[in-house]
CSV table of C-alpha atoms and ligand atoms in Angstrom, one decimal:
chain,number,residue,atom,x,y,z
M,22,MET,CA,86.9,80.5,122.2
M,23,THR,CA,89.0,83.1,120.4
M,24,GLY,CA,88.7,83.8,116.7
M,25,LYS,CA,91.3,83.8,114.0
M,26,PHE,CA,93.2,86.8,112.7
M,27,ILE,CA,94.0,87.2,109.0
M,28,SER,CA,95.9,90.1,107.4
M,29,ILE,CA,96.2,91.0,103.7
M,30,GLU,CA,99.3,92.8,102.5
M,31,GLY,CA,100.9,93.8,99.2
M,32,THR,CA,102.4,96.8,97.3
M,33,GLU,CA,100.4,99.2,95.2
M,34,GLY,CA,98.4,97.6,92.4
M,35,ALA,CA,98.7,94.1,93.7
M,36,GLY,CA,94.9,93.6,93.7
M,37,LYS,CA,94.4,93.8,97.5
M,38,SER,CA,90.8,94.9,97.2
M,39,THR,CA,89.8,92.0,94.9
M,40,ALA,CA,91.6,89.6,97.2
M,41,ILE,CA,89.8,91.0,100.2
M,42,HIS,CA,86.4,90.5,98.5
M,43,PHE,CA,87.4,87.0,97.7
M,44,VAL,CA,88.4,86.1,101.2
M,45,ARG,CA,85.3,87.7,102.6
M,46,ASP,CA,83.0,85.7,100.4
M,47,TYR,CA,85.0,82.5,101.2
M,48,LEU,CA,84.6,83.0,105.0
M,49,LEU,CA,80.9,84.0,104.7
M,50,HIS,CA,80.2,80.9,102.7
M,51,ALA,CA,81.9,78.9,105.6
M,52,HIS,CA,79.3,80.6,107.9
M,53,LEU,CA,82.0,82.3,110.0
M,54,ALA,CA,81.4,85.6,112.0
M,55,VAL,CA,83.8,88.0,110.3
M,56,LEU,CA,85.0,91.5,111.2
M,57,TRP,CA,86.5,93.6,108.4
M,58,THR,CA,88.9,96.3,109.2
M,59,ARG,CA,91.9,98.1,107.9
M,60,GLU,CA,95.2,99.8,108.8
M,61,PRO,CA,96.1,102.5,109.3
M,62,GLY,CA,92.6,103.0,110.6
M,63,GLY,CA,89.7,100.9,111.9
M,64,THR,CA,88.6,103.3,114.7
M,65,ASP,CA,87.7,107.0,114.7
M,66,ILE,CA,91.0,108.1,116.1
M,67,ALA,CA,93.0,105.7,114.0
M,68,GLU,CA,91.2,106.9,110.9
M,69,GLU,CA,92.1,110.5,111.9
M,70,ILE,CA,95.7,109.5,112.1
M,71,ARG,CA,95.3,107.8,108.7
M,72,LYS,CA,94.2,111.1,107.2
M,73,LEU,CA,97.4,112.7,108.5
M,74,ILE,CA,99.6,109.9,107.2
M,75,LEU,CA,98.2,109.7,103.7
M,76,HIS,CA,96.6,113.1,103.0
M,77,SER,CA,98.4,115.7,105.0
M,78,ARG,CA,98.6,118.9,102.9
M,79,SER,CA,101.1,120.6,105.1
M,80,VAL,CA,104.3,121.8,103.6
M,81,GLU,CA,106.0,120.5,106.7
M,82,VAL,CA,107.6,117.2,105.9
M,83,ILE,CA,106.5,114.2,108.0
M,84,GLU,CA,109.7,112.7,109.3
M,85,PRO,CA,110.1,108.9,108.8
M,86,GLU,CA,110.2,108.3,112.6
M,87,THR,CA,107.1,110.4,113.0
M,88,GLU,CA,105.4,108.3,110.3
M,89,LEU,CA,106.4,105.1,112.1
M,90,LEU,CA,105.1,106.4,115.4
M,91,MET,CA,101.8,107.4,113.8
M,92,VAL,CA,101.2,104.0,112.2
M,93,PHE,CA,101.8,102.4,115.6
M,94,ALA,CA,99.7,105.0,117.4
M,95,ALA,CA,96.8,104.1,115.1
M,96,ARG,CA,97.6,100.4,115.5
M,97,ASN,CA,97.4,100.7,119.3
M,98,GLN,CA,93.9,102.2,119.1
M,99,HIS,CA,92.9,99.6,116.6
M,100,LEU,CA,94.2,96.6,118.5
M,101,LYS,CA,92.7,97.6,121.9
M,102,ASN,CA,89.3,98.9,120.7
M,103,ILE,CA,88.6,96.6,117.7
M,104,ILE,CA,90.8,93.6,117.1
M,105,GLN,CA,91.3,92.2,120.6
M,106,PRO,CA,87.6,92.5,121.6
M,107,ALA,CA,86.5,90.9,118.3
M,108,LEU,CA,89.0,88.0,118.7
M,109,GLN,CA,87.9,87.5,122.3
M,110,ALA,CA,84.3,87.3,121.2
M,111,GLY,CA,85.3,84.5,118.8
M,112,LYS,CA,85.1,86.5,115.6
M,113,TRP,CA,87.4,86.1,112.6
M,114,VAL,CA,89.2,89.4,112.0
M,115,VAL,CA,90.4,90.3,108.5
M,116,SER,CA,92.6,93.3,108.3
M,117,ASP,CA,93.5,95.1,105.1
M,118,ARG,CA,97.2,95.5,106.2
M,119,PHE,CA,98.8,95.1,109.6
M,120,ILE,CA,102.2,94.8,111.2
M,121,ASP,CA,104.1,93.6,108.2
M,122,ALA,CA,103.3,96.9,106.4
M,123,SER,CA,105.4,98.7,109.0
M,124,TYR,CA,108.4,96.5,108.4
M,125,ALA,CA,107.9,96.9,104.6
M,126,TYR,CA,107.1,100.6,104.3
M,127,GLN,CA,108.8,102.2,107.2
M,128,GLY,CA,111.6,99.6,107.4
M,129,GLY,CA,112.2,98.9,103.7
M,130,GLY,CA,110.7,102.0,102.1
M,131,ARG,CA,111.8,104.7,104.6
M,132,LYS,CA,115.0,102.7,105.7
M,133,ILE,CA,114.3,102.9,109.4
M,134,ASP,CA,116.5,100.5,111.4
M,135,GLU,CA,114.4,97.3,111.9
M,136,LYS,CA,115.4,97.2,115.6
M,137,TYR,CA,113.1,100.2,116.3
M,138,ILE,CA,110.2,98.6,114.5
M,139,ARG,CA,110.8,95.4,116.4
M,140,LEU,CA,110.7,97.3,119.7
M,141,LEU,CA,107.4,98.9,118.9
M,142,ASP,CA,106.1,95.6,117.6
M,143,GLN,CA,106.9,93.8,120.9
M,144,TRP,CA,105.5,96.6,122.9
M,145,ILE,CA,102.3,97.4,121.0
M,146,VAL,CA,101.4,94.2,119.1
M,147,GLY,CA,103.0,91.6,121.4
M,148,PRO,CA,101.3,88.2,121.0
M,149,VAL,CA,98.3,89.5,119.0
M,150,TYR,CA,99.9,88.4,115.7
M,151,PRO,CA,97.9,87.3,112.6
M,152,ASP,CA,97.4,83.6,112.3
M,153,LEU,CA,97.6,84.0,108.5
M,154,THR,CA,98.9,86.7,106.2
M,155,LEU,CA,98.2,86.8,102.5
M,156,LEU,CA,101.0,88.6,100.7
M,157,LEU,CA,100.1,89.7,97.2
M,158,ASP,CA,103.3,90.0,95.4
M,159,ILE,CA,103.8,92.0,92.2
M,160,SER,CA,106.7,94.0,90.7
M,161,PRO,CA,106.4,97.7,91.3
M,162,GLU,CA,106.5,98.4,87.6
M,163,GLU,CA,103.5,96.1,86.9
M,164,GLY,CA,101.7,97.4,90.0
M,165,PHE,CA,102.0,101.0,88.8
M,166,ARG,CA,100.9,100.1,85.3
M,167,ARG,CA,97.7,98.8,86.9
M,168,THR,CA,97.1,101.8,89.3
M,169,ASP,CA,97.9,104.3,86.6
M,170,LYS,CA,95.1,102.8,84.5
M,171,ARG,CA,92.6,103.5,87.3
M,172,GLY,CA,93.5,107.2,87.1
M,173,THR,CA,92.9,108.0,90.8
M,174,GLU,CA,94.9,110.6,92.6
M,175,ARG,CA,98.0,109.3,94.4
M,176,ASP,CA,98.2,109.7,98.2
M,177,ARG,CA,101.3,110.9,100.0
M,178,ILE,CA,102.9,107.4,100.1
M,179,GLU,CA,101.9,106.4,96.6
M,180,GLN,CA,103.8,109.5,95.3
M,181,GLU,CA,107.1,107.8,96.3
M,182,ASN,CA,109.3,106.7,93.4
M,183,ILE,CA,109.7,103.2,92.1
M,184,ASN,CA,112.9,102.5,94.1
M,185,PHE,CA,110.9,103.1,97.3
M,186,PHE,CA,108.4,100.4,96.2
M,187,ALA,CA,111.1,98.0,95.2
M,188,ARG,CA,112.5,98.3,98.7
M,189,VAL,CA,109.0,97.8,100.2
M,190,ARG,CA,108.6,94.6,98.1
M,191,GLU,CA,112.0,93.3,99.1
M,192,ALA,CA,111.2,93.9,102.8
M,193,TYR,CA,107.8,92.0,102.4
M,194,LEU,CA,109.6,89.1,100.7
M,195,GLU,CA,112.2,89.0,103.5
M,196,ARG,CA,109.4,88.9,106.1
M,197,ALA,CA,107.8,86.0,104.1
M,198,LYS,CA,111.1,84.2,104.1
M,199,GLN,CA,111.5,84.5,107.8
M,200,ASP,CA,107.9,83.3,108.6
M,201,PRO,CA,106.8,81.1,105.7
M,202,GLU,CA,104.2,79.3,107.9
M,203,ARG,CA,102.2,82.4,108.6
M,204,ILE,CA,102.9,84.6,105.5
M,205,ARG,CA,101.6,82.9,102.3
M,206,MET,CA,102.8,84.4,99.1
M,207,ILE,CA,100.4,84.9,96.3
M,208,ASP,CA,101.8,85.6,92.8
M,209,ALA,CA,99.6,88.7,92.0
M,210,GLY,CA,101.2,89.2,88.6
M,211,LYS,CA,99.2,86.3,87.2
M,212,PRO,CA,95.7,86.7,85.6
M,213,ILE,CA,92.9,87.2,88.0
M,214,GLY,CA,91.5,83.6,87.7
M,215,GLU,CA,94.9,82.2,88.7
M,216,VAL,CA,95.3,84.6,91.6
M,217,GLN,CA,91.9,83.5,92.9
M,218,GLU,CA,92.8,79.9,92.5
M,219,GLN,CA,95.9,80.5,94.7
M,220,LEU,CA,93.8,82.3,97.3
M,221,LYS,CA,91.3,79.5,97.3
M,222,GLN,CA,94.0,76.9,97.9
M,223,VAL,CA,95.4,78.8,100.9
M,224,MET,CA,92.0,79.5,102.4
M,225,LYS,CA,90.9,75.9,102.0
M,226,GLU,CA,94.0,74.8,103.9
M,227,PHE,CA,93.6,77.4,106.6
M,228,VAL,CA,89.9,77.3,107.2
M,229,GLY,CA,90.0,73.5,107.1
M,230,LYS,CA,92.6,73.3,109.9
L,17,LIG,P1,95.9,101.3,101.5
L,17,LIG,O1,94.8,101.2,102.5
L,17,LIG,O2,95.5,101.9,100.2
L,17,LIG,O3,96.7,100.1,101.4
L,17,LIG,O4,96.9,102.5,102.0
L,17,LIG,C1,97.5,102.4,103.2
L,17,LIG,C2,98.9,103.0,103.1
L,17,LIG,O5,99.5,103.0,104.3
L,17,LIG,C3,99.8,102.2,102.2
L,17,LIG,O6,100.6,103.1,101.4
L,17,LIG,C4,100.8,101.5,103.1
L,17,LIG,C5,100.8,102.5,104.3
L,17,LIG,N1,101.2,101.8,105.6
L,17,LIG,C6,102.4,102.1,106.1
L,17,LIG,O7,103.2,102.8,105.6
L,17,LIG,N2,102.7,101.5,107.3
L,17,LIG,C7,101.8,100.7,108.0
L,17,LIG,O8,102.2,100.1,109.1
L,17,LIG,C8,100.5,100.4,107.4
L,17,LIG,C9,99.6,99.6,108.1
L,17,LIG,C10,100.3,101.0,106.2
């Protein structure tokens, strides 16, 4: 028996961490064997690549194409070493971000032609697609109001301007429009209780299947 694969996506300040905790508790209460992981990252090598992507201190600019190849290099390590073996062992895998983030950030944000992303997607990810993706949607303005309150230092991608995140959001919404069965949108601009209610509905439907 193979397990199920869930990914959680959203722009900055959408409340991804809170949603992940909620989903984890939901699955644990259902007595399911769950593996938690994240992208970019999830293996030693992929976490090293993550450091380069998010925290490179070099004055050398990371070109958009390089960034795209790095997220897919990390994803390849992650898929082959962590995700696929876990699914084959019948575990449920929950990943904090996955393939849709590449279409949103490198496609929407960095304006890389989607055809190159699709090529890498078909080559590296192939059929190992999430069964369910929770997309936490919030306006970039509201998202940044929330993250600014936290006062933590912004990483290399978080330092991009509001237009970049508006494009990221649009690309996520476009993905959701193309694949509404898999990508379930959560209105993350609502108060936390209402967000959790939406998450609960989707999880109930999905786990009950
Ligand atoms: P996060 O773990 O705080 O969400 O940070 C991960 C960052 O990496 C976030 O800014 C989105 C970015 N990212 C991409 O640009 N492309 C990708 O394919 C993935 C998985 C993440």
